[in-house]
GROMACS .gro file of N, CA, C and O in nm:
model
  404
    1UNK      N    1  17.456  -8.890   4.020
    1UNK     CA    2  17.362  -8.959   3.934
    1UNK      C    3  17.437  -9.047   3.836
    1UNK      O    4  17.560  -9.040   3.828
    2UNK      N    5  17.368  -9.128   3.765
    2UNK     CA    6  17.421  -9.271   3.694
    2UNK      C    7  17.520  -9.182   3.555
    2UNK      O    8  17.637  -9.211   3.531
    3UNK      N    9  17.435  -9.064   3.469
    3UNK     CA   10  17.517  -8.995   3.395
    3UNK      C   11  17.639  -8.917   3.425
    3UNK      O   12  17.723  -8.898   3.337
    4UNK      N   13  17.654  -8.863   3.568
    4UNK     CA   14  17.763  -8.800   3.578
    4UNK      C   15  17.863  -8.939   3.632
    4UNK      O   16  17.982  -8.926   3.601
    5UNK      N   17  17.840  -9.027   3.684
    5UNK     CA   18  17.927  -9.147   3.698
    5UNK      C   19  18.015  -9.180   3.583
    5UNK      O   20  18.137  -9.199   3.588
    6UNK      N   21  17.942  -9.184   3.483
    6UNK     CA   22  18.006  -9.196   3.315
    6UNK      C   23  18.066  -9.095   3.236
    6UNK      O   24  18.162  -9.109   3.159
    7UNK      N   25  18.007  -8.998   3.259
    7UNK     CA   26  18.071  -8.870   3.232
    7UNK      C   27  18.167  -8.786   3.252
    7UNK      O   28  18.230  -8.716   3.173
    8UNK      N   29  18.176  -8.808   3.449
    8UNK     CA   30  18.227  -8.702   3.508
    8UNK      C   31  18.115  -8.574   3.509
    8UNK      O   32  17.999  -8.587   3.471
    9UNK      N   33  18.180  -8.437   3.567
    9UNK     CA   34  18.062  -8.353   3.547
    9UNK      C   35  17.959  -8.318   3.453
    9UNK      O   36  18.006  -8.274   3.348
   10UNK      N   37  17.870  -8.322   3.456
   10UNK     CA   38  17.803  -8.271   3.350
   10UNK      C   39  17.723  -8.134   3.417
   10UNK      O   40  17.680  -8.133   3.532
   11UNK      N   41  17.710  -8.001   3.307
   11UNK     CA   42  17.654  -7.906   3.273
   11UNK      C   43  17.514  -7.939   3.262
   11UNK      O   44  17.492  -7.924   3.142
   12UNK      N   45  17.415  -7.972   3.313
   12UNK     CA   46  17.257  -7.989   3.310
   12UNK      C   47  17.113  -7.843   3.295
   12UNK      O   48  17.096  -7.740   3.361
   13UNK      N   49  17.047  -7.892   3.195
   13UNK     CA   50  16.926  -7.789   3.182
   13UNK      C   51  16.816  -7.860   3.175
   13UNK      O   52  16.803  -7.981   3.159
   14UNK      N   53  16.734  -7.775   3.188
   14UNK     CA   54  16.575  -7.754   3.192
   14UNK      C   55  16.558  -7.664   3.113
   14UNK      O   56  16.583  -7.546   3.136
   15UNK      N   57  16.481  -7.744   2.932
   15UNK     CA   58  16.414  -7.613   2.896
   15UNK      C   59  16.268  -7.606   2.852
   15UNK      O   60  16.199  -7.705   2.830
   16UNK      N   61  16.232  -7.491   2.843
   16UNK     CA   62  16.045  -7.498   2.870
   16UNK      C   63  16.015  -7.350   2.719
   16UNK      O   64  16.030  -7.228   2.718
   17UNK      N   65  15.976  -7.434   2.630
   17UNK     CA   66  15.921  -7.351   2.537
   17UNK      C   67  15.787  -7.368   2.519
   17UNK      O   68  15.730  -7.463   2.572
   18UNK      N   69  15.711  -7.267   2.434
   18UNK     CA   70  15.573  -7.257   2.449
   18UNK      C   71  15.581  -7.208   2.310
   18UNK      O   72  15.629  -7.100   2.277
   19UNK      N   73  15.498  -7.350   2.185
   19UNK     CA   74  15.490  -7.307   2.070
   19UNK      C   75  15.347  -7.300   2.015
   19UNK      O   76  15.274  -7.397   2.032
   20UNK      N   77  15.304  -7.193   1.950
   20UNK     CA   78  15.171  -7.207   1.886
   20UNK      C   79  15.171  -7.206   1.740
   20UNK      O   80  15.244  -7.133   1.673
   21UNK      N   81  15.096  -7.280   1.699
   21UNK     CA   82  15.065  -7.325   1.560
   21UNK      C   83  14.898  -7.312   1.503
   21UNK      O   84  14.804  -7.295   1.580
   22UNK      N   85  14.890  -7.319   1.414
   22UNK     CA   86  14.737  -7.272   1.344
   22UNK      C   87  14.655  -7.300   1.480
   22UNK      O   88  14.616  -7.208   1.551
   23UNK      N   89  14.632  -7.440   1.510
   23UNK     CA   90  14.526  -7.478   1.586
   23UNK      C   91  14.574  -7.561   1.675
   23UNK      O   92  14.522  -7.669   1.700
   24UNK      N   93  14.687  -7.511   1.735
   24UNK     CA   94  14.754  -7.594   1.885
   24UNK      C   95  14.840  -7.534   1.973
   24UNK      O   96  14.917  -7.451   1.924
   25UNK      N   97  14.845  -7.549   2.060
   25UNK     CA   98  15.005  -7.467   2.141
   25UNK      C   99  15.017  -7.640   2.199
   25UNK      O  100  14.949  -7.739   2.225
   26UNK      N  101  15.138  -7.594   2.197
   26UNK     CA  102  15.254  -7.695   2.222
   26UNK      C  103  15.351  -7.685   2.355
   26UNK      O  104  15.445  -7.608   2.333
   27UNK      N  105  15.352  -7.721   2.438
   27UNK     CA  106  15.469  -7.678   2.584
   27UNK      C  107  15.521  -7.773   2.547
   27UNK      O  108  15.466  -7.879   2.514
   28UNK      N  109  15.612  -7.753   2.547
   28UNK     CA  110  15.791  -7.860   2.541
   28UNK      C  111  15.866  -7.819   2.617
   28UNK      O  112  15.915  -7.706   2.617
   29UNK      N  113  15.894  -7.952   2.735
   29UNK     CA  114  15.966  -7.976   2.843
   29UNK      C  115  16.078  -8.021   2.790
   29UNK      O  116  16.049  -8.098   2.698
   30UNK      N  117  16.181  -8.013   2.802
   30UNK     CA  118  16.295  -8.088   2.781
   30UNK      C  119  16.410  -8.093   2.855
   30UNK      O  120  16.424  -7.984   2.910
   31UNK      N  121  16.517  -8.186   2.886
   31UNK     CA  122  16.627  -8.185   2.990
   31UNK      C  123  16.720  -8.297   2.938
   31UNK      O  124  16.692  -8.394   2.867
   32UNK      N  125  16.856  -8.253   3.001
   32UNK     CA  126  17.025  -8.356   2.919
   32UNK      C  127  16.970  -8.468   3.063
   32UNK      O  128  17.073  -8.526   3.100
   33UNK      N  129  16.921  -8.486   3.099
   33UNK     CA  130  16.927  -8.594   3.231
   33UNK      C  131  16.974  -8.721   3.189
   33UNK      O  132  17.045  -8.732   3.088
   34UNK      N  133  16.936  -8.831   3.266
   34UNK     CA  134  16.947  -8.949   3.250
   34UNK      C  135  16.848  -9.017   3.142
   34UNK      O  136  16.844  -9.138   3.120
   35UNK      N  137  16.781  -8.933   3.089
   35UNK     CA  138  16.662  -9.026   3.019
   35UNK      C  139  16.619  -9.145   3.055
   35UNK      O  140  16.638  -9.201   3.163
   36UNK      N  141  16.535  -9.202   2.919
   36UNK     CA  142  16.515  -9.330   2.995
   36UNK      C  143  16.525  -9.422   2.886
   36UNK      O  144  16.548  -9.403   2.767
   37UNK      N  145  16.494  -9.568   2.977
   37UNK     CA  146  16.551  -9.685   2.880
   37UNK      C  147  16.406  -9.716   2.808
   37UNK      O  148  16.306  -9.680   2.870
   38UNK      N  149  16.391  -9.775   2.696
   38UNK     CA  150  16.332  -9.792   2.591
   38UNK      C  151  16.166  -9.880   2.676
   38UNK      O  152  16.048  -9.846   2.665
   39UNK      N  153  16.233 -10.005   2.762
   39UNK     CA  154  16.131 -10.079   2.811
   39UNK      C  155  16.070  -9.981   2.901
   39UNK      O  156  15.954 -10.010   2.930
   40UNK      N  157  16.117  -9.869   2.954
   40UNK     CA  158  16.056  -9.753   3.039
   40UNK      C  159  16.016  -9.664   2.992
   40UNK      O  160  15.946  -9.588   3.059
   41UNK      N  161  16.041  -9.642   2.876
   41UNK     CA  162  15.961  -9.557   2.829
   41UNK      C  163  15.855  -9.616   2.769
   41UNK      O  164  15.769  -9.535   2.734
   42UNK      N  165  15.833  -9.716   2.747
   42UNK     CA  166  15.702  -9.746   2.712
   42UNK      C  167  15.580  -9.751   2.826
   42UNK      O  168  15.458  -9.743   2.816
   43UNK      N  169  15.655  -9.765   2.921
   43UNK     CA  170  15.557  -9.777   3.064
   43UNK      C  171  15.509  -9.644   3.122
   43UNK      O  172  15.435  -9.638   3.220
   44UNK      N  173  15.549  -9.552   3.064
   44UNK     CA  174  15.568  -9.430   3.130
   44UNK      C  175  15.429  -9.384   3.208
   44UNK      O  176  15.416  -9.315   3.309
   45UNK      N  177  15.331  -9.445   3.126
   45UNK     CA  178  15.179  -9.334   3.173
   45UNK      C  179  15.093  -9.462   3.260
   45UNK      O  180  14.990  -9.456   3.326
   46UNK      N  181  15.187  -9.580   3.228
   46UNK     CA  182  15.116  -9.696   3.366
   46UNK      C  183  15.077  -9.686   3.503
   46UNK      O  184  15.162  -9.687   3.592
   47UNK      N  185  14.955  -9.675   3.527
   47UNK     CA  186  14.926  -9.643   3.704
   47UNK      C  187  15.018  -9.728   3.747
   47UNK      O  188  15.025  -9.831   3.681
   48UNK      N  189  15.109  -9.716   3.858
   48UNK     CA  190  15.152  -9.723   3.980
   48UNK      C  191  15.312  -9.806   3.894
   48UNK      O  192  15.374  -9.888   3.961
   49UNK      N  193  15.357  -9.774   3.757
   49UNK     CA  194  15.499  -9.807   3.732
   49UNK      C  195  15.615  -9.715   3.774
   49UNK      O  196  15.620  -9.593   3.760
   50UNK      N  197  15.711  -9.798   3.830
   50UNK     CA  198  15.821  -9.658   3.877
   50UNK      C  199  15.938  -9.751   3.899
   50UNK      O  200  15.955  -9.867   3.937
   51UNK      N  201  16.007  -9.652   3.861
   51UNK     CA  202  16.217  -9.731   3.872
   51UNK      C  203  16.262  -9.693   4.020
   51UNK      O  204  16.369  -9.734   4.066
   52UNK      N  205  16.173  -9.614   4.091
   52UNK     CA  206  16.207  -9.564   4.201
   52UNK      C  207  16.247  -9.739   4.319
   52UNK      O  208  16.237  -9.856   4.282
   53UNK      N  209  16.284  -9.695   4.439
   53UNK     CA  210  16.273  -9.782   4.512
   53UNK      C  211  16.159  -9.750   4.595
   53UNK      O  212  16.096  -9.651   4.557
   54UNK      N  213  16.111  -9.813   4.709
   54UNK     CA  214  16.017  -9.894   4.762
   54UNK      C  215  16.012  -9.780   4.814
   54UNK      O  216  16.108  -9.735   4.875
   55UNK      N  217  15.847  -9.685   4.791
   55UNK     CA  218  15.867  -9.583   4.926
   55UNK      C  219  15.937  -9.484   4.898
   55UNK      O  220  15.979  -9.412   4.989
   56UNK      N  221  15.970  -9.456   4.739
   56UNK     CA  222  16.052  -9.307   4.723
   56UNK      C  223  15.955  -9.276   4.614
   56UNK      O  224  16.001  -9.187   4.544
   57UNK      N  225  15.817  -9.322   4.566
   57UNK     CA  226  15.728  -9.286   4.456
   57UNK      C  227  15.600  -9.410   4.480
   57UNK      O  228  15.588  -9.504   4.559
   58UNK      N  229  15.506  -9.346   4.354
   58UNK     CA  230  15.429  -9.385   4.326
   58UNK      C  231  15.380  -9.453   4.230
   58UNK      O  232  15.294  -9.541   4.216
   59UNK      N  233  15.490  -9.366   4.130
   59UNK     CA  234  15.400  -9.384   4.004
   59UNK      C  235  15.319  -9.360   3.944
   59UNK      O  236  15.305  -9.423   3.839
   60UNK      N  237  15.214  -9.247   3.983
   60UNK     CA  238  15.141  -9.227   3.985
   60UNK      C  239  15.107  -9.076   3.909
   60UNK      O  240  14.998  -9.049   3.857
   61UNK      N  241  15.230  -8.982   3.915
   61UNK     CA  242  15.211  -8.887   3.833
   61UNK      C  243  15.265  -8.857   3.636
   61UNK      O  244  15.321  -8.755   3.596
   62UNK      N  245  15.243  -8.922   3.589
   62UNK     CA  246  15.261  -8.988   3.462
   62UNK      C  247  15.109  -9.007   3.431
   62UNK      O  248  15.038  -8.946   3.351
   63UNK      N  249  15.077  -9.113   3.519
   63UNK     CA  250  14.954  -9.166   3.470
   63UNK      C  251  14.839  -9.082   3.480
   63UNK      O  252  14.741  -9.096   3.405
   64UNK      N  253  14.849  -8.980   3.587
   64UNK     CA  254  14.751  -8.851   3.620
   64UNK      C  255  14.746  -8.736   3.514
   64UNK      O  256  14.653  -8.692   3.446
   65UNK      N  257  14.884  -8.700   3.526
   65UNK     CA  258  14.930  -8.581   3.396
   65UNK      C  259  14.836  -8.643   3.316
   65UNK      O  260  14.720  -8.603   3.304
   66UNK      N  261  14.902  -8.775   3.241
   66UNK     CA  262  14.774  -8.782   3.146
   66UNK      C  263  14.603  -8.789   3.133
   66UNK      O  264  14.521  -8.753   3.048
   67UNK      N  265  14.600  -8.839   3.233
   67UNK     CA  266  14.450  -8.840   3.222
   67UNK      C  267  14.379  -8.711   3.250
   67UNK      O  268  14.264  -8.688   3.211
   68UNK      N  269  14.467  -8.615   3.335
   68UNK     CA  270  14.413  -8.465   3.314
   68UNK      C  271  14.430  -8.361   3.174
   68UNK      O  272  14.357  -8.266   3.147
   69UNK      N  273  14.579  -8.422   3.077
   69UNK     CA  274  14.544  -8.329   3.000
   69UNK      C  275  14.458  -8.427   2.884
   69UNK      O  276  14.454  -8.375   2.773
   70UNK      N  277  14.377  -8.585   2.897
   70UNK     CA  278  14.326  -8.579   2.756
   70UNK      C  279  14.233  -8.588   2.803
   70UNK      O  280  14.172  -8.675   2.741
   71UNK      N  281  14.134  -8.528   2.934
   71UNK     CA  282  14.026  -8.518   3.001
   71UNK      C  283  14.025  -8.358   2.921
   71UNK      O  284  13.931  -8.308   2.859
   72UNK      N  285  14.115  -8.321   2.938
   72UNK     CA  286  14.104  -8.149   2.871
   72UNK      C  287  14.149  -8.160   2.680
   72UNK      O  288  14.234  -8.087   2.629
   73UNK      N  289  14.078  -8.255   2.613
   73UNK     CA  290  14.129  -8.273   2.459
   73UNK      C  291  14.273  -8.272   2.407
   73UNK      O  292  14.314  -8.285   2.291
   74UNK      N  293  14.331  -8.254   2.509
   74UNK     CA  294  14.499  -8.270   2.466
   74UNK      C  295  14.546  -8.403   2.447
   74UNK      O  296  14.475  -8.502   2.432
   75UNK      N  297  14.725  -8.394   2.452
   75UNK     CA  298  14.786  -8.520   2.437
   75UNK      C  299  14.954  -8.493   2.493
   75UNK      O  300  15.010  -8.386   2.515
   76UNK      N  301  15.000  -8.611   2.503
   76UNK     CA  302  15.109  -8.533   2.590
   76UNK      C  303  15.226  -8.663   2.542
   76UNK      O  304  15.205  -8.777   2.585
   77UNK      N  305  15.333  -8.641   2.462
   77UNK     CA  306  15.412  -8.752   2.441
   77UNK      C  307  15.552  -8.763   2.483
   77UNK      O  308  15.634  -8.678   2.447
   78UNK      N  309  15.575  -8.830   2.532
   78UNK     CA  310  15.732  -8.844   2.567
   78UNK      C  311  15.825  -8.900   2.439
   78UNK      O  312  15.786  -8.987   2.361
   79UNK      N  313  15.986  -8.816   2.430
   79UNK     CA  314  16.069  -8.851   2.391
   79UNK      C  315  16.217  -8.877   2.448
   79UNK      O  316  16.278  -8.775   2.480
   80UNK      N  317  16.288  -9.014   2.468
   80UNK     CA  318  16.368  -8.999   2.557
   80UNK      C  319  16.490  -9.062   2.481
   80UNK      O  320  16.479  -9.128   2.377
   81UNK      N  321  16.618  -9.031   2.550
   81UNK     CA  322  16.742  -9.162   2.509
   81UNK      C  323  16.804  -9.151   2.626
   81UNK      O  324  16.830  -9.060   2.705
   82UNK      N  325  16.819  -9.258   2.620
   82UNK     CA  326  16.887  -9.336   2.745
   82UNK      C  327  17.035  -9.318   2.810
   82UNK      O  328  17.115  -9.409   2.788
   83UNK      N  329  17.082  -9.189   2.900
   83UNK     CA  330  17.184  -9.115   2.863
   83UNK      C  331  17.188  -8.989   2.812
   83UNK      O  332  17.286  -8.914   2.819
   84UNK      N  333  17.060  -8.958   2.750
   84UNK     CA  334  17.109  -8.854   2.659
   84UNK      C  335  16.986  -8.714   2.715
   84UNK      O  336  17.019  -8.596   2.719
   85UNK      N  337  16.890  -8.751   2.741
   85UNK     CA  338  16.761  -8.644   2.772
   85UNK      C  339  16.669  -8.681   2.778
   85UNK      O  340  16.652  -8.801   2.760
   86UNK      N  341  16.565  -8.596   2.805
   86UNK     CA  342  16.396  -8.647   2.739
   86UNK      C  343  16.362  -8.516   2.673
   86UNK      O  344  16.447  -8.432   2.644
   87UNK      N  345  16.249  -8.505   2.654
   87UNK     CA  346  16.145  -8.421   2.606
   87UNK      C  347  16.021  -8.478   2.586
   87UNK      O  348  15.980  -8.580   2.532
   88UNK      N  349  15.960  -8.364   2.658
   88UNK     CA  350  15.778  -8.432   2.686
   88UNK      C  351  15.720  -8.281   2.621
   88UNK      O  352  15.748  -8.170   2.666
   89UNK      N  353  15.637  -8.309   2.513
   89UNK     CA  354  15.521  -8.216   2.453
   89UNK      C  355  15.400  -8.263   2.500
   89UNK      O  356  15.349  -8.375   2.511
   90UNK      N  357  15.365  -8.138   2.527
   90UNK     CA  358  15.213  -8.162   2.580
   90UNK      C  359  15.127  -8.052   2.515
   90UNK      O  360  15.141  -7.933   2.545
   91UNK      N  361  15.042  -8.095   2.430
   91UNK     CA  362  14.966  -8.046   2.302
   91UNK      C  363  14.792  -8.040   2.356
   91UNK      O  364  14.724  -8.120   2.420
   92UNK      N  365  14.764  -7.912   2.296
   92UNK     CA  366  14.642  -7.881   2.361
   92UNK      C  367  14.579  -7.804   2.209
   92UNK      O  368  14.632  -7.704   2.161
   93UNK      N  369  14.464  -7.867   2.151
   93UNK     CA  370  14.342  -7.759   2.044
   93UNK      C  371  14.355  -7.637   2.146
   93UNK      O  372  14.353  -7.615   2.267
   94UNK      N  373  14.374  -7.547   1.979
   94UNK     CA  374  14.334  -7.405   2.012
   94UNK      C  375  14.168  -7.388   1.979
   94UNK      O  376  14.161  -7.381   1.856
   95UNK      N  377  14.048  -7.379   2.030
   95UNK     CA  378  13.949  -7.364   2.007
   95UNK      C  379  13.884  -7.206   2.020
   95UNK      O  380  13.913  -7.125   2.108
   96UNK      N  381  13.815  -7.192   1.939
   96UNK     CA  382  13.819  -7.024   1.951
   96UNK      C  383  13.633  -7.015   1.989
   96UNK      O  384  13.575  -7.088   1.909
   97UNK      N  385  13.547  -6.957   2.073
   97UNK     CA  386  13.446  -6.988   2.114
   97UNK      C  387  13.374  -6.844   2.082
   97UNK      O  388  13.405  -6.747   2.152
   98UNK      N  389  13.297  -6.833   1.998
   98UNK     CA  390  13.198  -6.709   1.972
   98UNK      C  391  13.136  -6.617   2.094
   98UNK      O  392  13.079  -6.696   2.170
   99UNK      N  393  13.126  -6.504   2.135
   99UNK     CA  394  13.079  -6.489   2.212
   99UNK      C  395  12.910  -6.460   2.191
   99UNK      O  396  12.884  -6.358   2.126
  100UNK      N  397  12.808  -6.530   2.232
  100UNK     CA  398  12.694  -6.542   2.167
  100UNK      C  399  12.603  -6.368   2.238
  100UNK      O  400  12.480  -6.366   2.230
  101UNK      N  401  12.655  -6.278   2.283
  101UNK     CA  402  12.627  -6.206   2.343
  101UNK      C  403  12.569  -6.087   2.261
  101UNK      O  404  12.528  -5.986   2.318
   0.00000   0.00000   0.00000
């Protein structure tokens, strides 16, 4: 990959926490990858944008993720550097529902 080219080896993770707060839980994705570049990350949730080549994507799951979790009142934001990682939170209301029974 383009980071270990510059690097040499790199040590790589995936980490997945699950935070709750008064009235939200929070999943935070995060990873040392390649991140992304600034003009790409702005594109990120665009139907059919992709760095991929021709026939190795779509594009298409960015733009879905989102529209399924703010179909479900959530929100989901990316943070990236270019070289350095990302991290994507994806934030959901805690709603608490009476049982009318």
């Amino acid at each position: 990959n383009e980071k270990s080219k510059i690097y040499g080896r790199i040590s790589s993770f995936i980490r997945i926490d699950l935070i709750l707060e008064e009235n939200k839980i929070i999943i935070e994705i995060e990873d040392n990858g390649i991140g992304m570049k600034e003009e790409n990350l702005r594109k990120v949730f665009d139907p059919f944008f992709t760095t991929k080549e021709v026939g190795k994507g779509t594009g298409l799951g960015c733009s879905i993720s989102y529209n399924i979790i703010t179909d479900h009142s959530g929100d989901i934001e990316y943070f990236s550097e270019y070289l350095k990682g990302t991290k994507v939170q994806i934030i959901f209301p805690i709603t608490i529902v009476k049982n009318s029974i």
